């Protein structure tokens, strides 16, 4: 190779890198706590594909709603329900037509102790536990689903003195994982993310015991001109991501 060709090659490489850096953008996403780990994986794949950075803020859907109303700088919301994105849409706080269902969650009763939770959930009626963890029913859809299960099983009043309430389902999961609670209602995806040696015992809650955990995403008003935010939401609709989410314990539309 001549020195001229070498120089041209270096220049081409530098221009390519500069073009990539110039086109890379940042997306700020509010993500429901149950979807935190899966979204980290989605964000990594998206960055590898596009170069765009995804900055995640993890929390309870109800808390995010209040923050968005108060002007929080989120480009998109991945909620743990369908109602919150619908409400934001009705209030003209999101981009019309951008809302879609990205996942349907599954609720489980889980203990870090092997053998504590039976496959029919009889442990709840037996009451042989000191603390039961749930996410806040006022803030977290998974908490509302847990309350619905307990009420339909007729044990809500009996277990209320034993409840340990997390702000979101991630905090609830931590309560159980650290054995500060004997058992708790968490997302199936959280348990599936564990090493099998730490999986403990669980009951996958029959879906008829609570409203479906339909999880919608929406592009917020702040993100309407953020091309990277639109590309991220499109990427989440792809067959690749839907297949990945099924493996993680979610259903997809």
PDB file of N, CA, C and O in Angstrom, residues 124-180:
ATOM      1  N   UNK A 124     -50.151 -18.972  52.093  1.00  0.00           N
ATOM      2  CA  UNK A 124     -50.789 -17.713  52.478  1.00  0.00           C
ATOM      3  C   UNK A 124     -51.883 -17.937  53.509  1.00  0.00           C
ATOM      4  O   UNK A 124     -52.014 -17.178  54.480  1.00  0.00           O
ATOM      5  N   UNK A 125     -52.685 -18.962  53.302  1.00  0.00           N
ATOM      6  CA  UNK A 125     -53.753 -19.264  54.259  1.00  0.00           C
ATOM      7  C   UNK A 125     -53.196 -19.858  55.541  1.00  0.00           C
ATOM      8  O   UNK A 125     -53.736 -19.649  56.634  1.00  0.00           O
ATOM      9  N   UNK A 126     -52.104 -20.583  55.434  1.00  0.00           N
ATOM     10  CA  UNK A 126     -51.498 -21.213  56.609  1.00  0.00           C
ATOM     11  C   UNK A 126     -50.893 -20.206  57.565  1.00  0.00           C
ATOM     12  O   UNK A 126     -50.880 -20.413  58.786  1.00  0.00           O
ATOM     13  N   UNK A 127     -50.401 -19.110  57.012  1.00  0.00           N
ATOM     14  CA  UNK A 127     -49.876 -18.036  57.848  1.00  0.00           C
ATOM     15  C   UNK A 127     -48.574 -18.341  58.561  1.00  0.00           C
ATOM     16  O   UNK A 127     -48.207 -17.626  59.504  1.00  0.00           O
ATOM     17  N   UNK A 128     -47.829 -19.345  58.101  1.00  0.00           N
ATOM     18  CA  UNK A 128     -46.575 -19.703  58.763  1.00  0.00           C
ATOM     19  C   UNK A 128     -45.415 -18.855  58.246  1.00  0.00           C
ATOM     20  O   UNK A 128     -44.438 -19.354  57.698  1.00  0.00           O
ATOM     21  N   UNK A 129     -45.550 -17.556  58.446  1.00  0.00           N
ATOM     22  CA  UNK A 129     -44.500 -16.622  58.042  1.00  0.00           C
ATOM     23  C   UNK A 129     -44.675 -15.360  58.873  1.00  0.00           C
ATOM     24  O   UNK A 129     -45.773 -15.046  59.350  1.00  0.00           O
ATOM     25  N   UNK A 130     -43.558 -14.640  59.038  1.00  0.00           N
ATOM     26  CA  UNK A 130     -43.589 -13.418  59.854  1.00  0.00           C
ATOM     27  C   UNK A 130     -43.829 -12.172  59.019  1.00  0.00           C
ATOM     28  O   UNK A 130     -44.514 -11.242  59.458  1.00  0.00           O
ATOM     29  N   UNK A 131     -43.261 -12.135  57.793  1.00  0.00           N
ATOM     30  CA  UNK A 131     -43.379 -10.946  56.954  1.00  0.00           C
ATOM     31  C   UNK A 131     -43.655 -11.339  55.508  1.00  0.00           C
ATOM     32  O   UNK A 131     -43.003 -12.228  54.959  1.00  0.00           O
ATOM     33  N   UNK A 132     -44.602 -10.631  54.916  1.00  0.00           N
ATOM     34  CA  UNK A 132     -44.971 -10.814  53.514  1.00  0.00           C
ATOM     35  C   UNK A 132     -44.765  -9.484  52.803  1.00  0.00           C
ATOM     36  O   UNK A 132     -45.339  -8.467  53.195  1.00  0.00           O
ATOM     37  N   UNK A 133     -43.943  -9.476  51.750  1.00  0.00           N
ATOM     38  CA  UNK A 133     -43.616  -8.240  51.045  1.00  0.00           C
ATOM     39  C   UNK A 133     -44.481  -8.053  49.808  1.00  0.00           C
ATOM     40  O   UNK A 133     -44.720  -9.003  49.051  1.00  0.00           O
ATOM     41  N   UNK A 134     -44.972  -6.827  49.633  1.00  0.00           N
ATOM     42  CA  UNK A 134     -45.662  -6.455  48.396  1.00  0.00           C
ATOM     43  C   UNK A 134     -45.213  -5.045  48.020  1.00  0.00           C
ATOM     44  O   UNK A 134     -44.774  -4.267  48.869  1.00  0.00           O
ATOM     45  N   UNK A 135     -45.327  -4.738  46.732  1.00  0.00           N
ATOM     46  CA  UNK A 135     -45.088  -3.360  46.297  1.00  0.00           C
ATOM     47  C   UNK A 135     -46.293  -2.514  46.686  1.00  0.00           C
ATOM     48  O   UNK A 135     -47.400  -3.033  46.871  1.00  0.00           O
ATOM     49  N   UNK A 136     -46.088  -1.214  46.813  1.00  0.00           N
ATOM     50  CA  UNK A 136     -47.169  -0.325  47.214  1.00  0.00           C
ATOM     51  C   UNK A 136     -48.334  -0.382  46.228  1.00  0.00           C
ATOM     52  O   UNK A 136     -48.156  -0.062  45.044  1.00  0.00           O
ATOM     53  N   UNK A 137     -49.522  -0.783  46.675  1.00  0.00           N
ATOM     54  CA  UNK A 137     -50.675  -0.796  45.765  1.00  0.00           C
ATOM     55  C   UNK A 137     -51.028   0.594  45.244  1.00  0.00           C
ATOM     56  O   UNK A 137     -51.661   0.718  44.189  1.00  0.00           O
ATOM     57  N   UNK A 138     -50.626   1.642  45.963  1.00  0.00           N
ATOM     58  CA  UNK A 138     -50.936   3.006  45.539  1.00  0.00           C
ATOM     59  C   UNK A 138     -50.011   3.497  44.428  1.00  0.00           C
ATOM     60  O   UNK A 138     -50.359   4.432  43.699  1.00  0.00           O
ATOM     61  N   UNK A 139     -48.829   2.888  44.312  1.00  0.00           N
ATOM     62  CA  UNK A 139     -47.834   3.370  43.354  1.00  0.00           C
ATOM     63  C   UNK A 139     -47.516   2.372  42.250  1.00  0.00           C
ATOM     64  O   UNK A 139     -47.162   2.774  41.140  1.00  0.00           O
ATOM     65  N   UNK A 140     -47.606   1.083  42.562  1.00  0.00           N
ATOM     66  CA  UNK A 140     -47.080   0.055  41.662  1.00  0.00           C
ATOM     67  C   UNK A 140     -48.169  -0.913  41.208  1.00  0.00           C
ATOM     68  O   UNK A 140     -48.860  -1.507  42.044  1.00  0.00           O
ATOM     69  N   UNK A 141     -48.333  -1.100  39.906  1.00  0.00           N
ATOM     70  CA  UNK A 141     -49.326  -2.062  39.414  1.00  0.00           C
ATOM     71  C   UNK A 141     -49.124  -3.472  39.951  1.00  0.00           C
ATOM     72  O   UNK A 141     -50.102  -4.189  40.193  1.00  0.00           O
ATOM     73  N   UNK A 142     -47.862  -3.889  40.162  1.00  0.00           N
ATOM     74  CA  UNK A 142     -47.637  -5.223  40.711  1.00  0.00           C
ATOM     75  C   UNK A 142     -48.127  -5.288  42.161  1.00  0.00           C
ATOM     76  O   UNK A 142     -48.534  -6.338  42.639  1.00  0.00           O
ATOM     77  N   UNK A 143     -48.096  -4.164  42.853  1.00  0.00           N
ATOM     78  CA  UNK A 143     -48.644  -4.111  44.203  1.00  0.00           C
ATOM     79  C   UNK A 143     -50.165  -4.204  44.188  1.00  0.00           C
ATOM     80  O   UNK A 143     -50.764  -4.883  45.031  1.00  0.00           O
ATOM     81  N   UNK A 144     -50.803  -3.538  43.239  1.00  0.00           N
ATOM     82  CA  UNK A 144     -52.260  -3.640  43.115  1.00  0.00           C
ATOM     83  C   UNK A 144     -52.674  -5.063  42.775  1.00  0.00           C
ATOM     84  O   UNK A 144     -53.679  -5.575  43.288  1.00  0.00           O
ATOM     85  N   UNK A 145     -51.890  -5.694  41.904  1.00  0.00           N
ATOM     86  CA  UNK A 145     -52.194  -7.088  41.556  1.00  0.00           C
ATOM     87  C   UNK A 145     -52.047  -7.992  42.772  1.00  0.00           C
ATOM     88  O   UNK A 145     -52.875  -8.888  43.002  1.00  0.00           O
ATOM     89  N   UNK A 146     -51.009  -7.777  43.586  1.00  0.00           N
ATOM     90  CA  UNK A 146     -50.801  -8.583  44.788  1.00  0.00           C
ATOM     91  C   UNK A 146     -51.966  -8.416  45.757  1.00  0.00           C
ATOM     92  O   UNK A 146     -52.468  -9.390  46.331  1.00  0.00           O
ATOM     93  N   UNK A 147     -52.418  -7.188  45.945  1.00  0.00           N
ATOM     94  CA  UNK A 147     -53.561  -6.947  46.831  1.00  0.00           C
ATOM     95  C   UNK A 147     -54.806  -7.649  46.306  1.00  0.00           C
ATOM     96  O   UNK A 147     -55.569  -8.242  47.082  1.00  0.00           O
ATOM     97  N   UNK A 148     -55.005  -7.613  45.004  1.00  0.00           N
ATOM     98  CA  UNK A 148     -56.150  -8.300  44.411  1.00  0.00           C
ATOM     99  C   UNK A 148     -56.115  -9.795  44.698  1.00  0.00           C
ATOM    100  O   UNK A 148     -57.135 -10.403  45.046  1.00  0.00           O
ATOM    101  N   UNK A 149     -54.934 -10.398  44.571  1.00  0.00           N
ATOM    102  CA  UNK A 149     -54.782 -11.834  44.846  1.00  0.00           C
ATOM    103  C   UNK A 149     -55.151 -12.140  46.297  1.00  0.00           C
ATOM    104  O   UNK A 149     -55.921 -13.067  46.585  1.00  0.00           O
ATOM    105  N   UNK A 150     -54.630 -11.366  47.209  1.00  0.00           N
ATOM    106  CA  UNK A 150     -54.876 -11.603  48.631  1.00  0.00           C
ATOM    107  C   UNK A 150     -56.358 -11.428  48.971  1.00  0.00           C
ATOM    108  O   UNK A 150     -56.920 -12.184  49.785  1.00  0.00           O
ATOM    109  N   UNK A 151     -57.000 -10.462  48.347  1.00  0.00           N
ATOM    110  CA  UNK A 151     -58.426 -10.242  48.601  1.00  0.00           C
ATOM    111  C   UNK A 151     -59.272 -11.369  48.015  1.00  0.00           C
ATOM    112  O   UNK A 151     -60.214 -11.856  48.658  1.00  0.00           O
ATOM    113  N   UNK A 152     -58.944 -11.813  46.810  1.00  0.00           N
ATOM    114  CA  UNK A 152     -59.719 -12.886  46.190  1.00  0.00           C
ATOM    115  C   UNK A 152     -59.532 -14.215  46.916  1.00  0.00           C
ATOM    116  O   UNK A 152     -60.435 -15.062  46.919  1.00  0.00           O
ATOM    117  N   UNK A 153     -58.368 -14.384  47.545  1.00  0.00           N
ATOM    118  CA  UNK A 153     -58.127 -15.602  48.329  1.00  0.00           C
ATOM    119  C   UNK A 153     -58.726 -15.502  49.729  1.00  0.00           C
ATOM    120  O   UNK A 153     -58.710 -16.477  50.482  1.00  0.00           O
ATOM    121  N   UNK A 154     -59.222 -14.321  50.082  1.00  0.00           N
ATOM    122  CA  UNK A 154     -59.861 -14.130  51.374  1.00  0.00           C
ATOM    123  C   UNK A 154     -58.902 -14.029  52.547  1.00  0.00           C
ATOM    124  O   UNK A 154     -59.291 -14.274  53.693  1.00  0.00           O
ATOM    125  N   UNK A 155     -57.642 -13.635  52.272  1.00  0.00           N
ATOM    126  CA  UNK A 155     -56.651 -13.582  53.358  1.00  0.00           C
ATOM    127  C   UNK A 155     -56.110 -12.167  53.580  1.00  0.00           C
ATOM    128  O   UNK A 155     -55.201 -11.977  54.396  1.00  0.00           O
ATOM    129  N   UNK A 156     -56.659 -11.177  52.887  1.00  0.00           N
ATOM    130  CA  UNK A 156     -56.127  -9.824  52.968  1.00  0.00           C
ATOM    131  C   UNK A 156     -56.078  -9.298  54.410  1.00  0.00           C
ATOM    132  O   UNK A 156     -55.045  -8.831  54.877  1.00  0.00           O
ATOM    133  N   UNK A 157     -57.187  -9.392  55.122  1.00  0.00           N
ATOM    134  CA  UNK A 157     -57.229  -8.870  56.488  1.00  0.00           C
ATOM    135  C   UNK A 157     -56.293  -9.649  57.405  1.00  0.00           C
ATOM    136  O   UNK A 157     -55.658  -9.071  58.294  1.00  0.00           O
ATOM    137  N   UNK A 158     -56.192 -10.949  57.186  1.00  0.00           N
ATOM    138  CA  UNK A 158     -55.338 -11.782  58.049  1.00  0.00           C
ATOM    139  C   UNK A 158     -53.860 -11.449  57.882  1.00  0.00           C
ATOM    140  O   UNK A 158     -53.098 -11.483  58.857  1.00  0.00           O
ATOM    141  N   UNK A 159     -53.437 -11.111  56.658  1.00  0.00           N
ATOM    142  CA  UNK A 159     -52.006 -10.885  56.426  1.00  0.00           C
ATOM    143  C   UNK A 159     -51.594  -9.427  56.565  1.00  0.00           C
ATOM    144  O   UNK A 159     -50.393  -9.135  56.625  1.00  0.00           O
ATOM    145  N   UNK A 160     -52.532  -8.507  56.630  1.00  0.00           N
ATOM    146  CA  UNK A 160     -52.182  -7.078  56.674  1.00  0.00           C
ATOM    147  C   UNK A 160     -51.181  -6.732  57.781  1.00  0.00           C
ATOM    148  O   UNK A 160     -50.256  -5.947  57.544  1.00  0.00           O
ATOM    149  N   UNK A 161     -51.308  -7.310  58.983  1.00  0.00           N
ATOM    150  CA  UNK A 161     -50.307  -6.976  60.017  1.00  0.00           C
ATOM    151  C   UNK A 161     -48.892  -7.465  59.681  1.00  0.00           C
ATOM    152  O   UNK A 161     -47.922  -7.013  60.295  1.00  0.00           O
ATOM    153  N   UNK A 162     -48.782  -8.376  58.725  1.00  0.00           N
ATOM    154  CA  UNK A 162     -47.474  -8.936  58.376  1.00  0.00           C
ATOM    155  C   UNK A 162     -46.869  -8.309  57.123  1.00  0.00           C
ATOM    156  O   UNK A 162     -45.770  -8.685  56.711  1.00  0.00           O
ATOM    157  N   UNK A 163     -47.558  -7.347  56.533  1.00  0.00           N
ATOM    158  CA  UNK A 163     -47.103  -6.791  55.267  1.00  0.00           C
ATOM    159  C   UNK A 163     -45.896  -5.880  55.433  1.00  0.00           C
ATOM    160  O   UNK A 163     -45.832  -5.056  56.350  1.00  0.00           O
ATOM    161  N   UNK A 164     -44.942  -6.052  54.529  1.00  0.00           N
ATOM    162  CA  UNK A 164     -43.808  -5.144  54.371  1.00  0.00           C
ATOM    163  C   UNK A 164     -43.957  -4.553  52.974  1.00  0.00           C
ATOM    164  O   UNK A 164     -43.968  -5.291  51.988  1.00  0.00           O
ATOM    165  N   UNK A 165     -44.079  -3.229  52.883  1.00  0.00           N
ATOM    166  CA  UNK A 165     -44.415  -2.605  51.611  1.00  0.00           C
ATOM    167  C   UNK A 165     -43.210  -1.891  51.006  1.00  0.00           C
ATOM    168  O   UNK A 165     -42.597  -1.027  51.649  1.00  0.00           O
ATOM    169  N   UNK A 166     -42.894  -2.255  49.764  1.00  0.00           N
ATOM    170  CA  UNK A 166     -41.834  -1.582  49.022  1.00  0.00           C
ATOM    171  C   UNK A 166     -42.422  -0.512  48.127  1.00  0.00           C
ATOM    172  O   UNK A 166     -43.581  -0.597  47.710  1.00  0.00           O
ATOM    173  N   UNK A 167     -41.626   0.505  47.810  1.00  0.00           N
ATOM    174  CA  UNK A 167     -42.111   1.545  46.910  1.00  0.00           C
ATOM    175  C   UNK A 167     -42.386   0.985  45.529  1.00  0.00           C
ATOM    176  O   UNK A 167     -43.303   1.419  44.834  1.00  0.00           O
ATOM    177  N   UNK A 168     -41.601  -0.003  45.119  1.00  0.00           N
ATOM    178  CA  UNK A 168     -41.784  -0.634  43.820  1.00  0.00           C
ATOM    179  C   UNK A 168     -41.419  -2.112  43.944  1.00  0.00           C
ATOM    180  O   UNK A 168     -40.981  -2.576  44.997  1.00  0.00           O
ATOM    181  N   UNK A 169     -41.592  -2.851  42.856  1.00  0.00           N
ATOM    182  CA  UNK A 169     -41.389  -4.292  42.925  1.00  0.00           C
ATOM    183  C   UNK A 169     -39.902  -4.662  43.046  1.00  0.00           C
ATOM    184  O   UNK A 169     -39.573  -5.747  43.539  1.00  0.00           O
ATOM    185  N   UNK A 170     -38.995  -3.783  42.639  1.00  0.00           N
ATOM    186  CA  UNK A 170     -37.571  -4.050  42.862  1.00  0.00           C
ATOM    187  C   UNK A 170     -37.238  -4.036  44.347  1.00  0.00           C
ATOM    188  O   UNK A 170     -36.489  -4.888  44.842  1.00  0.00           O
ATOM    189  N   UNK A 171     -37.775  -3.062  45.062  1.00  0.00           N
ATOM    190  CA  UNK A 171     -37.541  -3.005  46.500  1.00  0.00           C
ATOM    191  C   UNK A 171     -38.177  -4.208  47.189  1.00  0.00           C
ATOM    192  O   UNK A 171     -37.593  -4.788  48.115  1.00  0.00           O
ATOM    193  N   UNK A 172     -39.344  -4.594  46.725  1.00  0.00           N
ATOM    194  CA  UNK A 172     -40.017  -5.770  47.269  1.00  0.00           C
ATOM    195  C   UNK A 172     -39.165  -7.025  47.067  1.00  0.00           C
ATOM    196  O   UNK A 172     -39.002  -7.843  47.973  1.00  0.00           O
ATOM    197  N   UNK A 173     -38.620  -7.151  45.871  1.00  0.00           N
ATOM    198  CA  UNK A 173     -37.747  -8.283  45.564  1.00  0.00           C
ATOM    199  C   UNK A 173     -36.539  -8.302  46.497  1.00  0.00           C
ATOM    200  O   UNK A 173     -36.137  -9.361  46.991  1.00  0.00           O
ATOM    201  N   UNK A 174     -35.970  -7.132  46.760  1.00  0.00           N
ATOM    202  CA  UNK A 174     -34.819  -7.049  47.658  1.00  0.00           C
ATOM    203  C   UNK A 174     -35.183  -7.488  49.072  1.00  0.00           C
ATOM    204  O   UNK A 174     -34.400  -8.182  49.736  1.00  0.00           O
ATOM    205  N   UNK A 175     -36.366  -7.107  49.544  1.00  0.00           N
ATOM    206  CA  UNK A 175     -36.813  -7.533  50.871  1.00  0.00           C
ATOM    207  C   UNK A 175     -36.781  -9.056  50.986  1.00  0.00           C
ATOM    208  O   UNK A 175     -36.346  -9.608  52.005  1.00  0.00           O
ATOM    209  N   UNK A 176     -37.262  -9.725  49.945  1.00  0.00           N
ATOM    210  CA  UNK A 176     -37.335 -11.190  49.986  1.00  0.00           C
ATOM    211  C   UNK A 176     -35.956 -11.808  49.776  1.00  0.00           C
ATOM    212  O   UNK A 176     -35.568 -12.751  50.472  1.00  0.00           O
ATOM    213  N   UNK A 177     -35.195 -11.265  48.831  1.00  0.00           N
ATOM    214  CA  UNK A 177     -33.868 -11.815  48.523  1.00  0.00           C
ATOM    215  C   UNK A 177     -32.933 -11.741  49.722  1.00  0.00           C
ATOM    216  O   UNK A 177     -32.092 -12.634  49.926  1.00  0.00           O
ATOM    217  N   UNK A 178     -33.075 -10.694  50.527  1.00  0.00           N
ATOM    218  CA  UNK A 178     -32.221 -10.525  51.708  1.00  0.00           C
ATOM    219  C   UNK A 178     -32.824 -11.168  52.953  1.00  0.00           C
ATOM    220  O   UNK A 178     -32.254 -11.070  54.040  1.00  0.00           O
ATOM    221  N   UNK A 179     -34.003 -11.773  52.782  1.00  0.00           N
ATOM    222  CA  UNK A 179     -34.718 -12.460  53.865  1.00  0.00           C
ATOM    223  C   UNK A 179     -35.178 -11.515  54.972  1.00  0.00           C
ATOM    224  O   UNK A 179     -35.404 -11.942  56.100  1.00  0.00           O
ATOM    225  N   UNK A 180     -35.345 -10.244  54.610  1.00  0.00           N
ATOM    226  CA  UNK A 180     -36.030  -9.328  55.510  1.00  0.00           C
ATOM    227  C   UNK A 180     -37.538  -9.551  55.455  1.00  0.00           C
ATOM    228  O   UNK A 180     -38.270  -9.037  56.294  1.00  0.00           O
TER     229      UNK A 180
END
